[in-house]
Coordinates of C-alpha atoms and ligand atoms in Angstrom, one line a residue:
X213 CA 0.0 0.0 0.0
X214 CA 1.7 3.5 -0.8
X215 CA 0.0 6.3 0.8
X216 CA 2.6 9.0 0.2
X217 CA 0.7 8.6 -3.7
X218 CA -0.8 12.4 -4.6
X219 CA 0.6 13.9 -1.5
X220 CA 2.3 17.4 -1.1
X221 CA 5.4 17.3 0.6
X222 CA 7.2 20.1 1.0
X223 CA 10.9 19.3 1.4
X224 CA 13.0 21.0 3.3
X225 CA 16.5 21.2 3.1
X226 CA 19.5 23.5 5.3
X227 CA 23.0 24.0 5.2
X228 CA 24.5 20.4 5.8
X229 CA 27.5 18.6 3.7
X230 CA 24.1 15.6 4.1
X231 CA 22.3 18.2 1.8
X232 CA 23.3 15.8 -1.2
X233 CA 21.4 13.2 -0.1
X234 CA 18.2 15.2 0.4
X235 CA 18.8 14.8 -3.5
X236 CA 18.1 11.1 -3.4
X237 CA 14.9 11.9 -0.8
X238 CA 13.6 14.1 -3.1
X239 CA 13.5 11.3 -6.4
X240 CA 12.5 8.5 -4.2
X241 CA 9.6 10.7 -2.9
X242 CA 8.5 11.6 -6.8
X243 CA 8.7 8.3 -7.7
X244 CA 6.5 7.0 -4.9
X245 CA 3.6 9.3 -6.9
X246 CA 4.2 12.6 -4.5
X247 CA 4.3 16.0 -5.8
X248 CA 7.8 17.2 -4.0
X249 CA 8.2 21.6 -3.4
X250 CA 12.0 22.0 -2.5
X251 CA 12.3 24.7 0.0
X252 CA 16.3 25.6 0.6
X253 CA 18.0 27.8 2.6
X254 CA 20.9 29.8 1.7
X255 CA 23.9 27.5 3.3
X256 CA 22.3 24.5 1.9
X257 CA 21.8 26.0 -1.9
X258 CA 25.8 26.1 -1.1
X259 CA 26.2 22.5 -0.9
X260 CA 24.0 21.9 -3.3
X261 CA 22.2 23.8 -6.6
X262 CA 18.7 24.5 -6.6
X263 CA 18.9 23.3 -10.3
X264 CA 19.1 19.7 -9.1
X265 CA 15.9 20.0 -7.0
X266 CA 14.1 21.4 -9.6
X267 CA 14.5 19.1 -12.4
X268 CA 14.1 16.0 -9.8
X269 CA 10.6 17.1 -8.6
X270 CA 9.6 19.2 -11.7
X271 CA 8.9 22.0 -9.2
X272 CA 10.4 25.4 -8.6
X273 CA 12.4 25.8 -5.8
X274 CA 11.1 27.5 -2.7
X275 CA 13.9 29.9 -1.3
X276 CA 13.2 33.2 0.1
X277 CA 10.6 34.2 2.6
X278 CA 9.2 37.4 1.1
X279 CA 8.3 35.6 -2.1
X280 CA 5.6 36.0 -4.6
X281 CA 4.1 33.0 -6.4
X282 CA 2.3 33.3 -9.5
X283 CA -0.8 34.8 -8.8
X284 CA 0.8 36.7 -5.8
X285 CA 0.1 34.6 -3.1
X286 CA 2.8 34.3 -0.7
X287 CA 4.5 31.3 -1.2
X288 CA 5.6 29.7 2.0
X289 CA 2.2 30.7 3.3
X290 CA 0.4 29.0 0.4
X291 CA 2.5 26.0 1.3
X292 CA 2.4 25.6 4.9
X293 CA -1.4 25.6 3.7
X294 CA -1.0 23.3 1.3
X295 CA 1.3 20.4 2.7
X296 CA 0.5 17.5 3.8
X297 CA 4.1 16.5 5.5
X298 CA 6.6 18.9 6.0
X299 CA 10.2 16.8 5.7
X300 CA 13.4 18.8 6.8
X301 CA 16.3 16.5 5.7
X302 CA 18.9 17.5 6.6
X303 CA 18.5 19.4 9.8
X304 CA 20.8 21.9 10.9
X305 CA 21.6 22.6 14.9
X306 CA 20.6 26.0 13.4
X307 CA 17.3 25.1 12.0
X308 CA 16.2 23.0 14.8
X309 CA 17.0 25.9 17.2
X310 CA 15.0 28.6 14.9
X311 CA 12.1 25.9 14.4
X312 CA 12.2 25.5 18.7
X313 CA 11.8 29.2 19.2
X314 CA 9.3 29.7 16.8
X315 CA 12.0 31.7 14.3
X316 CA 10.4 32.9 11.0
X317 CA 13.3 34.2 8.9
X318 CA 13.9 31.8 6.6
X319 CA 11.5 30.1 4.0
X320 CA 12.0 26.8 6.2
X321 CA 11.6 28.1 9.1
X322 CA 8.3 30.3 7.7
X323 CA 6.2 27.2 6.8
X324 CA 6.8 25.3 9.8
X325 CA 5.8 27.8 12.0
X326 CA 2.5 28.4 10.2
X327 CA 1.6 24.6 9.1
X328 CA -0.8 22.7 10.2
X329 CA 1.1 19.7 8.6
X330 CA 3.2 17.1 10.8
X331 CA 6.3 17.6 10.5
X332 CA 9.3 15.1 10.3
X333 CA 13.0 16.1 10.7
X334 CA 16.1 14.6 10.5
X335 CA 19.2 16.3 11.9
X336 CA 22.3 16.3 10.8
X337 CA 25.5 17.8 12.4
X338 CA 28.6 17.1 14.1
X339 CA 28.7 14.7 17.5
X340 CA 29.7 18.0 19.5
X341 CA 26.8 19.4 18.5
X342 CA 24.1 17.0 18.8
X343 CA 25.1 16.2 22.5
X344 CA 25.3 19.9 23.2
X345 CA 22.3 20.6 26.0
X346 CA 21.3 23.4 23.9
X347 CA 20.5 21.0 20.8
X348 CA 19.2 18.2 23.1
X349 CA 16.8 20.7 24.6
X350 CA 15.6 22.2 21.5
X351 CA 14.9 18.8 20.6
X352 CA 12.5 17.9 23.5
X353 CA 10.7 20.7 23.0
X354 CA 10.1 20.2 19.4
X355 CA 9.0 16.2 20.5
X356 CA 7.0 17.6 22.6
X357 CA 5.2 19.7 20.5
X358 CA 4.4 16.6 18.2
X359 CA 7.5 17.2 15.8
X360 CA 8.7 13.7 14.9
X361 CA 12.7 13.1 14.7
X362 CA 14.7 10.6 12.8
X363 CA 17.7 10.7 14.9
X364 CA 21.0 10.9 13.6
X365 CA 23.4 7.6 13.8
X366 CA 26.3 7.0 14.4
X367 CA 29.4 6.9 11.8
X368 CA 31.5 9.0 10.0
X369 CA 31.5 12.5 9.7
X370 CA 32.1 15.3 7.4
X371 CA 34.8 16.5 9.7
X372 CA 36.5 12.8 10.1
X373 CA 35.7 11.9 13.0
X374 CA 33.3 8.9 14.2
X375 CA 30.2 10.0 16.4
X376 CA 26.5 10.1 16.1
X377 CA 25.7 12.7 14.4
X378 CA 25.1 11.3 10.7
X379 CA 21.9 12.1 8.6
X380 CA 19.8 8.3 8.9
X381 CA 19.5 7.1 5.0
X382 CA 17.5 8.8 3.0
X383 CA 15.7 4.9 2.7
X384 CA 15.2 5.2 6.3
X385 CA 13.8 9.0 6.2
X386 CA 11.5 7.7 3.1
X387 CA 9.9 4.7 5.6
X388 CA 9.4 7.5 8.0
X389 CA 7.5 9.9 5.8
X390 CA 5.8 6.5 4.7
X391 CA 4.9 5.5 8.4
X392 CA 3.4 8.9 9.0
X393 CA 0.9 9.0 6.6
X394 CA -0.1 5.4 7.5
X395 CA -1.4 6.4 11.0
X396 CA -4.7 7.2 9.3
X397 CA -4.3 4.3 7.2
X398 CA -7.2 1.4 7.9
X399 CA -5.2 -0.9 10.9
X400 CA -4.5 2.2 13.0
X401 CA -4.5 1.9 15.8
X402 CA -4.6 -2.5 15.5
X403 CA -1.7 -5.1 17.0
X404 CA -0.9 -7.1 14.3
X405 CA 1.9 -10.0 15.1
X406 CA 4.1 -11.5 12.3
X407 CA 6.5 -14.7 12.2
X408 CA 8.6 -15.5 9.9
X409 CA 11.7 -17.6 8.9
X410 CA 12.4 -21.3 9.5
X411 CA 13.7 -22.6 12.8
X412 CA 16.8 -23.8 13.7
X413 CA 17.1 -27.0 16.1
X414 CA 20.8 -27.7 17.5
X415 CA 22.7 -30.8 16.8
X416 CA 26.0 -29.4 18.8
X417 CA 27.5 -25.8 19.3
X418 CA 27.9 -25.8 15.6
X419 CA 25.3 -27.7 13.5
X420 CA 21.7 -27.4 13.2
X421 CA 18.3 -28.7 11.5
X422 CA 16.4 -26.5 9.7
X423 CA 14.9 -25.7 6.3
X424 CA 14.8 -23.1 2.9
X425 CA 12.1 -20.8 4.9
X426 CA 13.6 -17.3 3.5
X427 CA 11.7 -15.3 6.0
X428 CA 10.7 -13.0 2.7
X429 CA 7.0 -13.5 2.7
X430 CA 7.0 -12.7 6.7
X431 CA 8.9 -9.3 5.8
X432 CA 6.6 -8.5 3.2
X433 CA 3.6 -9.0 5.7
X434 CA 5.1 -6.6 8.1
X435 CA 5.5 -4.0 5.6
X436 CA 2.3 -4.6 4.5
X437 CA 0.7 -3.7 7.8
X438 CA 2.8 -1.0 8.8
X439 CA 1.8 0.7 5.8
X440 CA -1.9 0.5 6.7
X441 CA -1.2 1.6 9.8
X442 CA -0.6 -1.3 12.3
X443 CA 1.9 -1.1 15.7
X444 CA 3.5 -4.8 14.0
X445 CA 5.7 -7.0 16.1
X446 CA 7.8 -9.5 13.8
X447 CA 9.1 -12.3 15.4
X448 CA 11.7 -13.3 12.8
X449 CA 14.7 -16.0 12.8
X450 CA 16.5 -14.1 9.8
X451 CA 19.3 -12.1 10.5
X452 CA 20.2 -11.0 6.9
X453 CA 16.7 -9.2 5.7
X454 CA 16.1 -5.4 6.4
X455 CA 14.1 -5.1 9.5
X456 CA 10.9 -2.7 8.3
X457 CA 10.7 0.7 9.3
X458 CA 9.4 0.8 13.0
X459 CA 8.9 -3.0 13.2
X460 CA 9.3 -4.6 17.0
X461 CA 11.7 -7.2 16.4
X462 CA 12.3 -10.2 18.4
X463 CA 14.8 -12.5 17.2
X464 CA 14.4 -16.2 17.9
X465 CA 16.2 -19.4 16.8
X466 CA 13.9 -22.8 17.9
X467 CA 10.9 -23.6 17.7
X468 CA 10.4 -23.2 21.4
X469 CA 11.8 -19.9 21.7
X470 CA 8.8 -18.8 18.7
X471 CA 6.5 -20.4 21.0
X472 CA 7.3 -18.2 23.7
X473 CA 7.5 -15.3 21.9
X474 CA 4.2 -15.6 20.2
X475 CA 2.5 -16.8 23.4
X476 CA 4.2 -13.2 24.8
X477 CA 2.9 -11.4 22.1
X478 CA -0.2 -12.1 21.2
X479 CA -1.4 -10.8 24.3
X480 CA -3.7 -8.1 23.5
X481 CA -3.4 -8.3 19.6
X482 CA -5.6 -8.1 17.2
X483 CA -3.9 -10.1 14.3
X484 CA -1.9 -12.8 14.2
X485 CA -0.2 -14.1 10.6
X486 CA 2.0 -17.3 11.2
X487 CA 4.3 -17.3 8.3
X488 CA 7.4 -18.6 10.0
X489 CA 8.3 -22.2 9.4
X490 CA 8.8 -23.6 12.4
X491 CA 10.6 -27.0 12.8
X492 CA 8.4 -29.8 13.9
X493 CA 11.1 -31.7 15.7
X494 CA 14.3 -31.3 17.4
X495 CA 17.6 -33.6 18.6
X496 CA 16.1 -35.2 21.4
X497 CA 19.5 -33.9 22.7
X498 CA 21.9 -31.2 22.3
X499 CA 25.8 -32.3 22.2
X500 CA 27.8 -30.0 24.5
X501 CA 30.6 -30.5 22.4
X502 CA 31.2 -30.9 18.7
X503 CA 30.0 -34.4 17.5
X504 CA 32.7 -36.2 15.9
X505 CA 32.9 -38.6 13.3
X506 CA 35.7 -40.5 15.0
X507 CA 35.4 -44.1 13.2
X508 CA 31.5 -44.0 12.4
X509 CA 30.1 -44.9 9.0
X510 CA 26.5 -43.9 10.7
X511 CA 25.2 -41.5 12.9
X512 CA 21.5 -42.1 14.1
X513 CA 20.3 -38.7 15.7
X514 CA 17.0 -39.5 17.6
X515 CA 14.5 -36.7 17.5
X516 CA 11.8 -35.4 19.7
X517 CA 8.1 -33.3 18.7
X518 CA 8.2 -29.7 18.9
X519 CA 4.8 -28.0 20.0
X520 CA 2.6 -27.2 17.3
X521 CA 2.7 -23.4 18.1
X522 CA -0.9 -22.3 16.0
X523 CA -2.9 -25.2 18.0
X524 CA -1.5 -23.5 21.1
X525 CA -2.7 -20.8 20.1
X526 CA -6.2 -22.4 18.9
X527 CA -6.2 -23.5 22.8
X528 CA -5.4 -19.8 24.4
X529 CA -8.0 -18.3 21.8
X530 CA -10.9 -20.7 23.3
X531 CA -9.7 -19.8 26.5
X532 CA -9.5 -16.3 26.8
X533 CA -10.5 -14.9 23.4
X534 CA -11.4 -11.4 24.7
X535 CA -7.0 -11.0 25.3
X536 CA -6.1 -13.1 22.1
X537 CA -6.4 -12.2 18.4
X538 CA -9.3 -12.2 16.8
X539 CA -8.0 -13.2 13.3
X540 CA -5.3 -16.2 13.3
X541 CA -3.5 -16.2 9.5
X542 CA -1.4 -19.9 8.9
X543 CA 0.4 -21.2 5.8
X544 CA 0.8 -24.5 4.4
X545 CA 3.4 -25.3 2.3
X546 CA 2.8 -28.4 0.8
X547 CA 4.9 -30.8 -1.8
X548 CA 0.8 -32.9 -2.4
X549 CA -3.0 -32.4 -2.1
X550 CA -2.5 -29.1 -1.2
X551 CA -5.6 -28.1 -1.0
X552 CA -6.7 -31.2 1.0
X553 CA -3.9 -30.6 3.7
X554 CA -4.4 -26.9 4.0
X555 CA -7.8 -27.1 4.6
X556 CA -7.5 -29.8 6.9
X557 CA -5.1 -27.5 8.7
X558 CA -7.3 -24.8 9.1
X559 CA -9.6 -26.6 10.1
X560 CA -7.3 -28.2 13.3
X561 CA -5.4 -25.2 14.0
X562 CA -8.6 -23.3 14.0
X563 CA -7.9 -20.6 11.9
X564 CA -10.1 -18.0 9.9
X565 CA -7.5 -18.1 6.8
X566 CA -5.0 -20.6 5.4
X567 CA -2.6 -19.8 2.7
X568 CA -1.6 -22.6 0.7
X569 CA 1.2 -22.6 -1.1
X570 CA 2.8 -25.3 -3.4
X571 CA 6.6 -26.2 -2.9
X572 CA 9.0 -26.3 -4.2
X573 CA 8.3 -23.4 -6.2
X574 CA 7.6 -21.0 -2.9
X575 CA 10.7 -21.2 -0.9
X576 CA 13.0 -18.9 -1.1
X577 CA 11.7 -17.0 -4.7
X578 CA 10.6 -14.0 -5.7
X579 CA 7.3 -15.0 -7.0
X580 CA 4.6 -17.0 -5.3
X581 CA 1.5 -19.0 -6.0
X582 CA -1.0 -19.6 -3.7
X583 CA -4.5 -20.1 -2.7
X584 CA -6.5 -18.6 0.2
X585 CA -8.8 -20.8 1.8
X586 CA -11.1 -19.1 4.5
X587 CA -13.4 -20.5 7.1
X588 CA -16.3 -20.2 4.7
X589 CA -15.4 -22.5 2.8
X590 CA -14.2 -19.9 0.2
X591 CA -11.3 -20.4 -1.8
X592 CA -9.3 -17.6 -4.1
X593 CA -7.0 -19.3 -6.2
X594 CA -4.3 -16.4 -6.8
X595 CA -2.0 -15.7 -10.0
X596 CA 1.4 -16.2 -9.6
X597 CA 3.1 -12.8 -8.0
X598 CA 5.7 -11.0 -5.9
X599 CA 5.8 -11.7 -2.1
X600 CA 4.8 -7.9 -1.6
X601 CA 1.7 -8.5 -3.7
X602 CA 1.2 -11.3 -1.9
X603 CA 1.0 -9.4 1.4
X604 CA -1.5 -6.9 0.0
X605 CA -3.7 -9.5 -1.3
X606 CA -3.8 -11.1 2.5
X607 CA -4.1 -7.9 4.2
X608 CA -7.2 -7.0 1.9
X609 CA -8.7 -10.1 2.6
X610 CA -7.9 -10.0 6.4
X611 CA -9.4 -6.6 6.7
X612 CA -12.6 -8.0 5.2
X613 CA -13.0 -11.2 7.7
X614 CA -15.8 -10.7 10.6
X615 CA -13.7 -9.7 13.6
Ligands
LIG73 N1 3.1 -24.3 12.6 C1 3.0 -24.1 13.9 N2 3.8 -24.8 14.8 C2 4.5 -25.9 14.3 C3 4.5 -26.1 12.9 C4 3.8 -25.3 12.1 O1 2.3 -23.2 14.4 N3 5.2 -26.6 15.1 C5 2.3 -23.4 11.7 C6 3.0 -22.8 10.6 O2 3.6 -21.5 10.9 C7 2.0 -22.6 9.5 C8 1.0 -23.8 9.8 O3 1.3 -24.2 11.2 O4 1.3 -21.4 9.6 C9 1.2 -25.0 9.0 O5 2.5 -25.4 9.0 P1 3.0 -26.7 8.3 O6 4.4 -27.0 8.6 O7 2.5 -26.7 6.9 O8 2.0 -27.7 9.0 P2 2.2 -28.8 10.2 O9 1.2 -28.5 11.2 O10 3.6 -28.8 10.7 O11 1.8 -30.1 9.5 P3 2.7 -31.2 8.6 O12 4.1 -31.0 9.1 O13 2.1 -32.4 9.0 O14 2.5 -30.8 7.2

């Protein structure tokens, strides 16, 4: 879901060696469908031309405060007006200070103290500066008054040393802007709980059993509901996927441990989607030491059941279903009659919708096929597509089930 489509963002950027990547803010912005107004101040036109604004978001450039626009309307008040998300990237110390005592003297600083808009900054600056009180304060004030900060990390800095201090990515500021508009998107305000990834079941301290669970579908879920607004808690056992944009994460390795953490979780939610792949059995036990071949031409490892985390959840639900989701998402990845198995799953685990995908064509690609088989009995048999499709698909047809 992209909500930043048809909105006005007014973009402003200050007098930062980071302006340059306010550059690559500005084109992601226009290509995600928003109509992008550059406003600059004087240090940051500097660092970087006006021209390059212009021609990226087709707009004039917004940069002095007693401006006329074309029909004599005062620009910066026209678009404090006309916003929908004023974006400062980078932020100055100096333009966080004017913007905390309510400064009007630049074109920035103008529009921010007349907008209605919410406004999202990201700072940029030296370590010195950051951690001075004065910035520190300016920037509680500004939190407090509903101004939402990216904070800076830590790295290298223009001036060679390594601190925090560095503009986040302009990726990163992007997900913000993107997170922002979603709070009025339709699961505002809803829990939603995600697993995914395969488990992994120790041998010894160096080998384990798992399986080709890539975790992707799981990540593609999360983004999904963050974009439409859901607080999401991923519970993920993949260590080498971006973690979405103000996603809880709780990393976990067995079986078990997603048991615990879902049990933990769910508490209070509204959603969960079990998309992780969770090992059905473990080593009954788990060698201290390396195992070694020594002489062996075998090696019988005896394994023991896992819990079957969704029919745990099946028994909490009948339970206590006034603290435990009220829509309960499986998959079922199946090599045979998989239409026959995933219903029978949904049926045992108790779930409102099963999504039934064939292997080996699922794990680990880029493009899925799958069926949706609800609690009705109805069934959508899907066209093969991307995992992210996927996830709006499911999300549209979660948002439609009786809660
Ligand atoms: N699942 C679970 N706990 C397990 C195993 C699976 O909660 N120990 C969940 C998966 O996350 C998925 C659904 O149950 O949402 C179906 O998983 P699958 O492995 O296809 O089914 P199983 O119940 O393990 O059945 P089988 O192995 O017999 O196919």
């Amino acid at each position: 879901m992209n909500l930043i489509a048809d909105k006005t963002i007014v973009l402003g950027v200050t007098g930062s060696i980071a302006a340059y990547k306010a550059a690559a803010i500005a084109s992601r912005l226009r290509q995600l469908g928003a109509n992008v107004h550059v406003a600059m101040t004087d240090a940051a036109a500097e660092f970087v031309g006006p021209l390059t604004f212009a021609a990226l978001t087709h707009n004039p450039v917004l940069r002095n405060v007693l401006a006329l626009g074309a029909d004599a309307e005062i620009e910066h008040v026209a678009f404090a007006g006309r916003a929908n998300l004023i974006l400062i990237a980078p932020a100055t110390a100096t333009t966080i200070a004017r913007l905390a005592h309510g400064f009007a003297d630049d074109v920035i600083a103008a529009i921010c103290l007349d907008t209605r808009a919410p406004i999202l900054i990201a700072p940029a600056m030296e370590s010195g500066m950051w951690e001075n009180a004065a910035t520190q304060e300016n920037i509680a004030t500004l939190k407090r008054r509903g101004i939402r900060i990216i904070d800076p990390e830590a790295g290298h800095l223009a001036s060679g040393a390594i601190g925090q201090g560095r503009m986040a990515e302009p990726e990163k500021i992007v997900a913000a802007a993107q997170r922002l508009f979603a709070s009025s998107g339709p699961l505002a305000g809803k829990r939603v709980v995600i697993t995914a990834g395969g488990t992994r079941e120790a041998l010894d301290p160096v080998r384990v059993i798992s399986n080709h669970s890539s975790g992707k579908m799981g990540y593609a879920l999360a983004q999904e509901a963050l974009d439409r607004g859901a607080d999401v808690s991923l519970i993920t056992s993949i260590d080498d996927l971006p973690v979405p944009y103000d996603a809880r994460v709780t990393r976990i390795v067995s079986t078990r441990d997603l048991l615990d953490a879902v049990m933990r979780e769910i508490s209070g939610a509204d959603v969960l989607v079990m998309s992780a792949a969770p090992a059905d059995f473990r080593p009954e036990t788990t060698a201290d030491l390396k195992i070694k071949k020594e002489d062996s031409d075998e090696l019988t490892i005896r394994l023991v059941r896992n819990p079957d985390i969704l029919s745990a959840v099946a028994e909490l639900r009948a339970a206590s279903p006034a603290t435990t989701p009220r829509i309960v998402v499986g998959f079922a990845a199946e090599t045979n009659d998989l239409l026959l198995n995933a219903r029978d799953k949904l049926e045992r685990k108790n779930l409102d919708m099963i999504v039934a995908n064939p292997v080996p064509q699922t794990f680990g690609s880029e493009n899925v096929q799958a069926v949706l088989l609800l609690k009705n009995n109805e069934e959508l048999d899907l066209a093969p597509m991307s995992k992210e499709n996927l996830a709006t698909v499911i999300f549209d047809r979660i948002e439609t089930l009786p809660s």
